[in-house]
Amino acid sequence: MNQMSIHRDGSVEPPTPTPTPTPVLELDRASVVFPSGPPWRRRRVPAMREVTLQVSAGETLGVVGESGSGKTTTAMVALGLRRPTTGVVRFEGASMPRRRRALAGRMQVVLQHPQWSLDPRMRVGRSVAEPLVVAERLARRAANTTSGAINGSSSGSITDAVAVMLEKVGLDASVAKRHPHELSGGQRQRVAIARALITRPRFVVFDEAVSALDVSVQAQILNLVVDVQAEYGFGALFISHDLGAVRYVAHRIAVMRHGCVVETADTETFYRTPEHEYSRQLLEAL
Amino acid sequence: MKRLDWLSRCGLICLMVLVAAAVAGWFGLAGDPAAIDGDRLRPPGAAAWLGTDDLGRSLLPRLLEGIGATLLLSSLAVLVTAVVSTALGIVAGYVGGAVNEAVLRLVEVLYAFPSIVLAILVAAVVGPGRPAAMAAIVLVTIPLMTRLVRAAAATVASRDYITSAVVSGVGMPTMLVRHVLPNVGGTIAVQGTYALSIGILVEGGLSFLGLGVQPPQASLGVLIAQGGIYMVAAPWLVIAPGVVLVLAILSINVLGDGLRDRLEPREARSLT
Amino acid sequence: MNQLTPAEPVVVARDLVVDYLAAHGPVRALDGVDLAVDAGETVGVVGESGSGKSTLGAALGRLLPSRAERRHGSMHVAGHSVFDLAPQPLRQLRRDQLGFVFQDPIGALDPTMRVGAQVRRALRGRQPSPRRSTRDAVAALLDQVRLRDPARVARAYPHQLSGGMAQRVALAMAMAVQPRVLVADEPTAALDSQVRDEVLDTILALTRAAGTTVLWLSHDLNAVARRCARVVVMYGGRVVEDGPAHAVLARPAHPYTHALASSAPSHARPGERLTPIPGRPPLLAGPAPGCAFAERCRFVVDRCATERPPLARVNGQAVLCHRAEELRSTAALPLPARPTDIPAEIGGGR
């Protein structure tokens, strides 16, 4: 399955992003193997086979594939939540730090299930503020150990930041006082996006972020993703089984199957005729 | 928000009446439990509402003392259980891996003993008395509660908001306290009530066997044990504490069901 | 389509109104549903969450939750008025005439029972084919839903199955009695996308072979239109558009259907922005005074808010819209040309 990787990166970039020399995120021949079964009969199940991907600042790389194709594992590896068995992951040119906290605030994620994207016991405002609070606490701690100079923000400015962010994603600032169960699925995904963007991350993963939403709401969230990406210029990995959604938000698309990237091409190609037969099947199924 | 249904509310009221009775007994409102009135084995009547026992002590104050002793002892024990189980369950459920395995195996060993055998074992080691009863209740209730808290914590750990908090750099202690604990709080409350009813039962059983609370101190188990001797001649001696024991356990269980329906509406009713 | 079967429609809903009793007052789930489905038809019922499609599906077997109440109208299935049946005939109707497949397949199976035993239960009361043991009957049923190793699946417990396998088992159980009507409520929503197509193919092949009428409830207009001959679009507890799939998709007659179709990302052309439907679906407390879509509609006029739209016929479609005729004649509802347009024969013929 491995021989079909077709890379056509950098040939024709879509108009918006100007690719920086170092990609924000880079997977270099990353493979992941899961052990499976009891210890005495352990089998090794490959989930990712030598996946090579690059995401530049301001660019959205779409990853499309069936479940079991390894796209969620790819997301976990890109987020540093799982180490690749072999291969390298680089974030802003440096290899992934051993401790995830070193990346706090610079990398965020928006996940699939609107009903679980926010802690049901927390008010929306606190959920949105959390990444910022954590990042500032860590920054202050780092600053304290090196020098005394800090410019920590007060709780007032955090509240303001939350309000600004909520309005940015099309919600009223008063939503901050509500609990997640008082919001609709689409509103919760908006809040999840606000939460992800509040630290101005360099890299954001959207893992099936619209899949569980009603079709009419999907369009709203997809538009929001396109808009905030254009505004904040982060690099994004947009993962979905739905080629239609991926094609709409991504600048380039990687097609995954059985743990391999079988085709990487500009989005344009996926409106016409992709090269790989499997990509064509996906297109026809739309 | 949703309120408790009428059955659970009955349970709550019944439990509150029992607690009030115990408090009344504590302040001696029903008389001195140790005082000897005279006649032995007198049937219930105006002088002694619930009759007198084999030493001529009025049963009512002794019953109130017994309720208080049983409830207090079981509650304290369940509190210990709740703290231990929550700590073990949350860490095992969230961290997973080897920690999870270790906790599960430990709990399974405890679970393998029939509860009354375990209780007798504890009493044999610690020596009969209140501490033995408490330790027995703790050991009997820990396995079930730990397992359920662990399962709830494991479910919470797989939720999207946990993953996104990890990505944001939230550390483990914060994660456990801010995110996991509040979301398993319902399970802890519900299982705590069930543990309380099991605790009352264990106390009753141990004291009945003479391994728990020791006479002349009263507890529901002690009263039933003592009354059992005169079951034919003076049935009220065993009926009164027996009824109270059943009432206490029933009311706690229906209260637990109500709490579960309210706090864990997604859980299937058939699980316990 | 329906002109081939002159017999009575097998499912008939007449002005069906169902309310849910919530703590803060009633919530209207169905606001006067009119629907007739002929025997053997495959109907896709499309609607967003809250549109009432699941309530309609449950109403077919009177499987509504206890806090739901029928306020008005009737539902006939195979000639029986479902809401007027006594408990015994109702059970009989559910058992012999109706099959249900729900969203969560593993939750639909009893976790404590082996799959084979559960399927056998579904067969109970049915005369097994002569000289065939029930074990064979179970295996045959599981084989029919294209499970690869029926004997192994029969021995398994539900939690040992994948979602797709469990849904096939649920389908086998629903089809065990060869029901007249199968209600499939988002049968693939909880499944992986790869398995989705296979399970849908199995459902449709099996029901076609058995002559079973299918009501497939889904939120995905495109998916439904690809597989069903007829599409019924629900909004605000009413059927707002009803017609042949290819026609509904190619020339939607109701503004809502049009908005739904154009908000699908697979419709967008490169560089084109999606037009989401503004606002939110209504939460009705009683009968909608006018058209439930009025607030979100681009073509709204004064009477939309105050006057309930009557049924209009536009080409082959039945539409609940005051301006249906007018919008059609002015071609105000164009759809972006799709790269892969659905040929009429896929939707139309069978």
mmCIF file with all atom_site columns, C-alpha atoms in Angstrom, chain A residues 75-189:
data_model
loop_
_atom_site.group_PDB
_atom_site.id
_atom_site.type_symbol
_atom_site.label_atom_id
_atom_site.label_alt_id
_atom_site.label_comp_id
_atom_site.label_asym_id
_atom_site.label_entity_id
_atom_site.label_seq_id
_atom_site.pdbx_PDB_ins_code
_atom_site.Cartn_x
_atom_site.Cartn_y
_atom_site.Cartn_z
_atom_site.occupancy
_atom_site.B_iso_or_equiv
_atom_site.pdbx_formal_charge
_atom_site.auth_seq_id
_atom_site.auth_comp_id
_atom_site.auth_asym_id
_atom_site.auth_atom_id
_atom_site.pdbx_PDB_model_num
ATOM 1   C CA . ALA A 1 75  ? -3.846  14.075 14.485 1.00 0.00 ? 75  ALA A CA 1
ATOM 2   C CA . MET A 1 76  ? -2.630  12.624 17.780 1.00 0.00 ? 76  MET A CA 1
ATOM 3   C CA . VAL A 1 77  ? 0.936   12.493 16.492 1.00 0.00 ? 77  VAL A CA 1
ATOM 4   C CA . ALA A 1 78  ? 0.748   16.024 15.120 1.00 0.00 ? 78  ALA A CA 1
ATOM 5   C CA . LEU A 1 79  ? -0.507  17.244 18.503 1.00 0.00 ? 79  LEU A CA 1
ATOM 6   C CA . GLY A 1 80  ? 2.299   15.493 20.338 1.00 0.00 ? 80  GLY A CA 1
ATOM 7   C CA . LEU A 1 81  ? -0.177  13.296 22.222 1.00 0.00 ? 81  LEU A CA 1
ATOM 8   C CA . ARG A 1 82  ? 1.409   10.194 20.754 1.00 0.00 ? 82  ARG A CA 1
ATOM 9   C CA . ARG A 1 83  ? 5.001   9.620  19.800 1.00 0.00 ? 83  ARG A CA 1
ATOM 10  C CA . PRO A 1 84  ? 5.579   8.079  16.413 1.00 0.00 ? 84  PRO A CA 1
ATOM 11  C CA . THR A 1 85  ? 7.163   4.633  16.561 1.00 0.00 ? 85  THR A CA 1
ATOM 12  C CA . THR A 1 86  ? 9.579   5.747  13.880 1.00 0.00 ? 86  THR A CA 1
ATOM 13  C CA . GLY A 1 87  ? 9.986   9.019  12.043 1.00 0.00 ? 87  GLY A CA 1
ATOM 14  C CA . VAL A 1 88  ? 10.135  12.609 13.182 1.00 0.00 ? 88  VAL A CA 1
ATOM 15  C CA . VAL A 1 89  ? 7.641   15.306 14.113 1.00 0.00 ? 89  VAL A CA 1
ATOM 16  C CA . ARG A 1 90  ? 8.831   18.889 13.967 1.00 0.00 ? 90  ARG A CA 1
ATOM 17  C CA . PHE A 1 91  ? 6.956   21.868 15.320 1.00 0.00 ? 91  PHE A CA 1
ATOM 18  C CA . GLU A 1 92  ? 8.222   25.213 14.055 1.00 0.00 ? 92  GLU A CA 1
ATOM 19  C CA . GLY A 1 93  ? 11.373  23.572 12.867 1.00 0.00 ? 93  GLY A CA 1
ATOM 20  C CA . ALA A 1 94  ? 12.306  21.948 16.183 1.00 0.00 ? 94  ALA A CA 1
ATOM 21  C CA . SER A 1 95  ? 11.533  18.386 17.087 1.00 0.00 ? 95  SER A CA 1
ATOM 22  C CA . MET A 1 96  ? 8.586   17.845 19.397 1.00 0.00 ? 96  MET A CA 1
ATOM 23  C CA . PRO A 1 97  ? 9.524   18.540 23.031 1.00 0.00 ? 97  PRO A CA 1
ATOM 24  C CA . ARG A 1 98  ? 9.318   15.686 25.485 1.00 0.00 ? 98  ARG A CA 1
ATOM 25  C CA . ARG A 1 99  ? 6.868   17.521 27.715 1.00 0.00 ? 99  ARG A CA 1
ATOM 26  C CA . ARG A 1 100 ? 3.671   18.690 26.110 1.00 0.00 ? 100 ARG A CA 1
ATOM 27  C CA . ARG A 1 101 ? 3.406   21.638 28.463 1.00 0.00 ? 101 ARG A CA 1
ATOM 28  C CA . ALA A 1 102 ? 6.285   23.289 26.685 1.00 0.00 ? 102 ALA A CA 1
ATOM 29  C CA . LEU A 1 103 ? 3.859   23.826 23.819 1.00 0.00 ? 103 LEU A CA 1
ATOM 30  C CA . ALA A 1 104 ? 1.023   25.168 25.954 1.00 0.00 ? 104 ALA A CA 1
ATOM 31  C CA . GLY A 1 105 ? -0.964  27.736 24.037 1.00 0.00 ? 105 GLY A CA 1
ATOM 32  C CA . ARG A 1 106 ? 0.957   27.334 20.793 1.00 0.00 ? 106 ARG A CA 1
ATOM 33  C CA . MET A 1 107 ? -1.043  24.388 19.552 1.00 0.00 ? 107 MET A CA 1
ATOM 34  C CA . GLN A 1 108 ? -4.755  23.737 19.992 1.00 0.00 ? 108 GLN A CA 1
ATOM 35  C CA . VAL A 1 109 ? -7.411  21.295 18.916 1.00 0.00 ? 109 VAL A CA 1
ATOM 36  C CA . VAL A 1 110 ? -11.122 21.278 18.054 1.00 0.00 ? 110 VAL A CA 1
ATOM 37  C CA . LEU A 1 111 ? -12.701 17.849 18.279 1.00 0.00 ? 111 LEU A CA 1
ATOM 38  C CA . GLN A 1 112 ? -15.737 16.048 17.017 1.00 0.00 ? 112 GLN A CA 1
ATOM 39  C CA . HIS A 1 113 ? -18.466 15.717 19.603 1.00 0.00 ? 113 HIS A CA 1
ATOM 40  C CA . PRO A 1 114 ? -20.262 18.967 20.335 1.00 0.00 ? 114 PRO A CA 1
ATOM 41  C CA . GLN A 1 115 ? -21.835 17.478 23.434 1.00 0.00 ? 115 GLN A CA 1
ATOM 42  C CA . TRP A 1 116 ? -18.415 16.688 24.916 1.00 0.00 ? 116 TRP A CA 1
ATOM 43  C CA . SER A 1 117 ? -16.248 19.451 23.508 1.00 0.00 ? 117 SER A CA 1
ATOM 44  C CA . LEU A 1 118 ? -16.765 21.490 26.672 1.00 0.00 ? 118 LEU A CA 1
ATOM 45  C CA . ASP A 1 119 ? -16.640 20.409 30.299 1.00 0.00 ? 119 ASP A CA 1
ATOM 46  C CA . PRO A 1 120 ? -20.344 20.170 31.191 1.00 0.00 ? 120 PRO A CA 1
ATOM 47  C CA . ARG A 1 121 ? -19.673 21.328 34.757 1.00 0.00 ? 121 ARG A CA 1
ATOM 48  C CA . MET A 1 122 ? -17.857 24.499 33.777 1.00 0.00 ? 122 MET A CA 1
ATOM 49  C CA . ARG A 1 123 ? -19.327 27.756 32.653 1.00 0.00 ? 123 ARG A CA 1
ATOM 50  C CA . VAL A 1 124 ? -18.535 28.548 29.043 1.00 0.00 ? 124 VAL A CA 1
ATOM 51  C CA . GLY A 1 125 ? -16.417 31.557 30.012 1.00 0.00 ? 125 GLY A CA 1
ATOM 52  C CA . ARG A 1 126 ? -14.120 29.469 32.179 1.00 0.00 ? 126 ARG A CA 1
ATOM 53  C CA . SER A 1 127 ? -13.767 26.832 29.479 1.00 0.00 ? 127 SER A CA 1
ATOM 54  C CA . VAL A 1 128 ? -12.760 29.444 26.939 1.00 0.00 ? 128 VAL A CA 1
ATOM 55  C CA . ALA A 1 129 ? -10.354 31.115 29.357 1.00 0.00 ? 129 ALA A CA 1
ATOM 56  C CA . GLU A 1 130 ? -8.669  27.902 30.478 1.00 0.00 ? 130 GLU A CA 1
ATOM 57  C CA . PRO A 1 131 ? -5.967  27.619 27.787 1.00 0.00 ? 131 PRO A CA 1
ATOM 58  C CA . LEU A 1 132 ? -5.054  31.275 28.307 1.00 0.00 ? 132 LEU A CA 1
ATOM 59  C CA . VAL A 1 133 ? -4.898  30.904 32.074 1.00 0.00 ? 133 VAL A CA 1
ATOM 60  C CA . VAL A 1 134 ? -2.723  27.809 31.764 1.00 0.00 ? 134 VAL A CA 1
ATOM 61  C CA . ALA A 1 135 ? -0.412  29.385 29.207 1.00 0.00 ? 135 ALA A CA 1
ATOM 62  C CA . GLU A 1 136 ? 0.017   32.522 31.293 1.00 0.00 ? 136 GLU A CA 1
ATOM 63  C CA . ARG A 1 137 ? 0.623   30.559 34.468 1.00 0.00 ? 137 ARG A CA 1
ATOM 64  C CA . LEU A 1 138 ? 3.335   28.529 32.735 1.00 0.00 ? 138 LEU A CA 1
ATOM 65  C CA . ALA A 1 139 ? 4.840   31.656 31.208 1.00 0.00 ? 139 ALA A CA 1
ATOM 66  C CA . ARG A 1 140 ? 4.909   33.338 34.600 1.00 0.00 ? 140 ARG A CA 1
ATOM 67  C CA . ARG A 1 141 ? 6.506   30.310 36.182 1.00 0.00 ? 141 ARG A CA 1
ATOM 68  C CA . ALA A 1 142 ? 9.170   30.239 33.487 1.00 0.00 ? 142 ALA A CA 1
ATOM 69  C CA . ALA A 1 143 ? 9.718   33.972 33.887 1.00 0.00 ? 143 ALA A CA 1
ATOM 70  C CA . ASN A 1 144 ? 10.004  33.674 37.671 1.00 0.00 ? 144 ASN A CA 1
ATOM 71  C CA . THR A 1 145 ? 12.725  31.100 37.434 1.00 0.00 ? 145 THR A CA 1
ATOM 72  C CA . THR A 1 146 ? 14.779  33.108 34.960 1.00 0.00 ? 146 THR A CA 1
ATOM 73  C CA . SER A 1 147 ? 14.117  36.764 35.763 1.00 0.00 ? 147 SER A CA 1
ATOM 74  C CA . GLY A 1 148 ? 11.598  38.704 37.768 1.00 0.00 ? 148 GLY A CA 1
ATOM 75  C CA . ALA A 1 149 ? 10.027  40.554 34.866 1.00 0.00 ? 149 ALA A CA 1
ATOM 76  C CA . ILE A 1 150 ? 6.541   39.433 34.026 1.00 0.00 ? 150 ILE A CA 1
ATOM 77  C CA . ASN A 1 151 ? 3.521   41.004 32.520 1.00 0.00 ? 151 ASN A CA 1
ATOM 78  C CA . GLY A 1 152 ? 0.823   38.638 33.713 1.00 0.00 ? 152 GLY A CA 1
ATOM 79  C CA . SER A 1 153 ? -2.661  39.754 32.903 1.00 0.00 ? 153 SER A CA 1
ATOM 80  C CA . SER A 1 154 ? -5.283  40.240 35.559 1.00 0.00 ? 154 SER A CA 1
ATOM 81  C CA . SER A 1 155 ? -8.508  38.278 35.647 1.00 0.00 ? 155 SER A CA 1
ATOM 82  C CA . GLY A 1 156 ? -10.226 41.352 34.206 1.00 0.00 ? 156 GLY A CA 1
ATOM 83  C CA . SER A 1 157 ? -8.255  41.256 31.002 1.00 0.00 ? 157 SER A CA 1
ATOM 84  C CA . ILE A 1 158 ? -8.900  37.526 30.699 1.00 0.00 ? 158 ILE A CA 1
ATOM 85  C CA . THR A 1 159 ? -12.624 38.177 30.915 1.00 0.00 ? 159 THR A CA 1
ATOM 86  C CA . ASP A 1 160 ? -12.214 40.766 28.193 1.00 0.00 ? 160 ASP A CA 1
ATOM 87  C CA . ALA A 1 161 ? -10.238 38.369 26.039 1.00 0.00 ? 161 ALA A CA 1
ATOM 88  C CA . VAL A 1 162 ? -12.998 35.769 26.435 1.00 0.00 ? 162 VAL A CA 1
ATOM 89  C CA . ALA A 1 163 ? -15.657 38.288 25.450 1.00 0.00 ? 163 ALA A CA 1
ATOM 90  C CA . VAL A 1 164 ? -13.683 39.385 22.396 1.00 0.00 ? 164 VAL A CA 1
ATOM 91  C CA . MET A 1 165 ? -13.102 35.797 21.336 1.00 0.00 ? 165 MET A CA 1
ATOM 92  C CA . LEU A 1 166 ? -16.754 34.809 21.776 1.00 0.00 ? 166 LEU A CA 1
ATOM 93  C CA . GLU A 1 167 ? -17.816 37.710 19.605 1.00 0.00 ? 167 GLU A CA 1
ATOM 94  C CA . LYS A 1 168 ? -15.187 36.725 17.075 1.00 0.00 ? 168 LYS A CA 1
ATOM 95  C CA . VAL A 1 169 ? -16.839 33.338 16.638 1.00 0.00 ? 169 VAL A CA 1
ATOM 96  C CA . GLY A 1 170 ? -20.267 34.885 16.266 1.00 0.00 ? 170 GLY A CA 1
ATOM 97  C CA . LEU A 1 171 ? -21.581 34.480 19.790 1.00 0.00 ? 171 LEU A CA 1
ATOM 98  C CA . ASP A 1 172 ? -22.813 37.010 22.302 1.00 0.00 ? 172 ASP A CA 1
ATOM 99  C CA . ALA A 1 173 ? -20.372 37.749 25.125 1.00 0.00 ? 173 ALA A CA 1
ATOM 100 C CA . SER A 1 174 ? -23.104 36.860 27.623 1.00 0.00 ? 174 SER A CA 1
ATOM 101 C CA . VAL A 1 175 ? -22.750 33.218 26.563 1.00 0.00 ? 175 VAL A CA 1
ATOM 102 C CA . ALA A 1 176 ? -19.729 33.127 28.897 1.00 0.00 ? 176 ALA A CA 1
ATOM 103 C CA . LYS A 1 177 ? -22.051 32.899 31.878 1.00 0.00 ? 177 LYS A CA 1
ATOM 104 C CA . ARG A 1 178 ? -23.956 29.902 30.561 1.00 0.00 ? 178 ARG A CA 1
ATOM 105 C CA . HIS A 1 179 ? -23.347 26.190 30.912 1.00 0.00 ? 179 HIS A CA 1
ATOM 106 C CA . PRO A 1 180 ? -22.703 24.050 27.821 1.00 0.00 ? 180 PRO A CA 1
ATOM 107 C CA . HIS A 1 181 ? -26.049 22.238 28.063 1.00 0.00 ? 181 HIS A CA 1
ATOM 108 C CA . GLU A 1 182 ? -27.814 25.546 27.467 1.00 0.00 ? 182 GLU A CA 1
ATOM 109 C CA . LEU A 1 183 ? -26.209 25.842 24.031 1.00 0.00 ? 183 LEU A CA 1
ATOM 110 C CA . SER A 1 184 ? -26.954 24.124 20.739 1.00 0.00 ? 184 SER A CA 1
ATOM 111 C CA . GLY A 1 185 ? -24.423 21.835 19.087 1.00 0.00 ? 185 GLY A CA 1
ATOM 112 C CA . GLY A 1 186 ? -23.348 24.502 16.632 1.00 0.00 ? 186 GLY A CA 1
ATOM 113 C CA . GLN A 1 187 ? -22.923 27.068 19.391 1.00 0.00 ? 187 GLN A CA 1
ATOM 114 C CA . ARG A 1 188 ? -20.809 24.645 21.383 1.00 0.00 ? 188 ARG A CA 1
ATOM 115 C CA . GLN A 1 189 ? -18.519 24.064 18.417 1.00 0.00 ? 189 GLN A CA 1
#
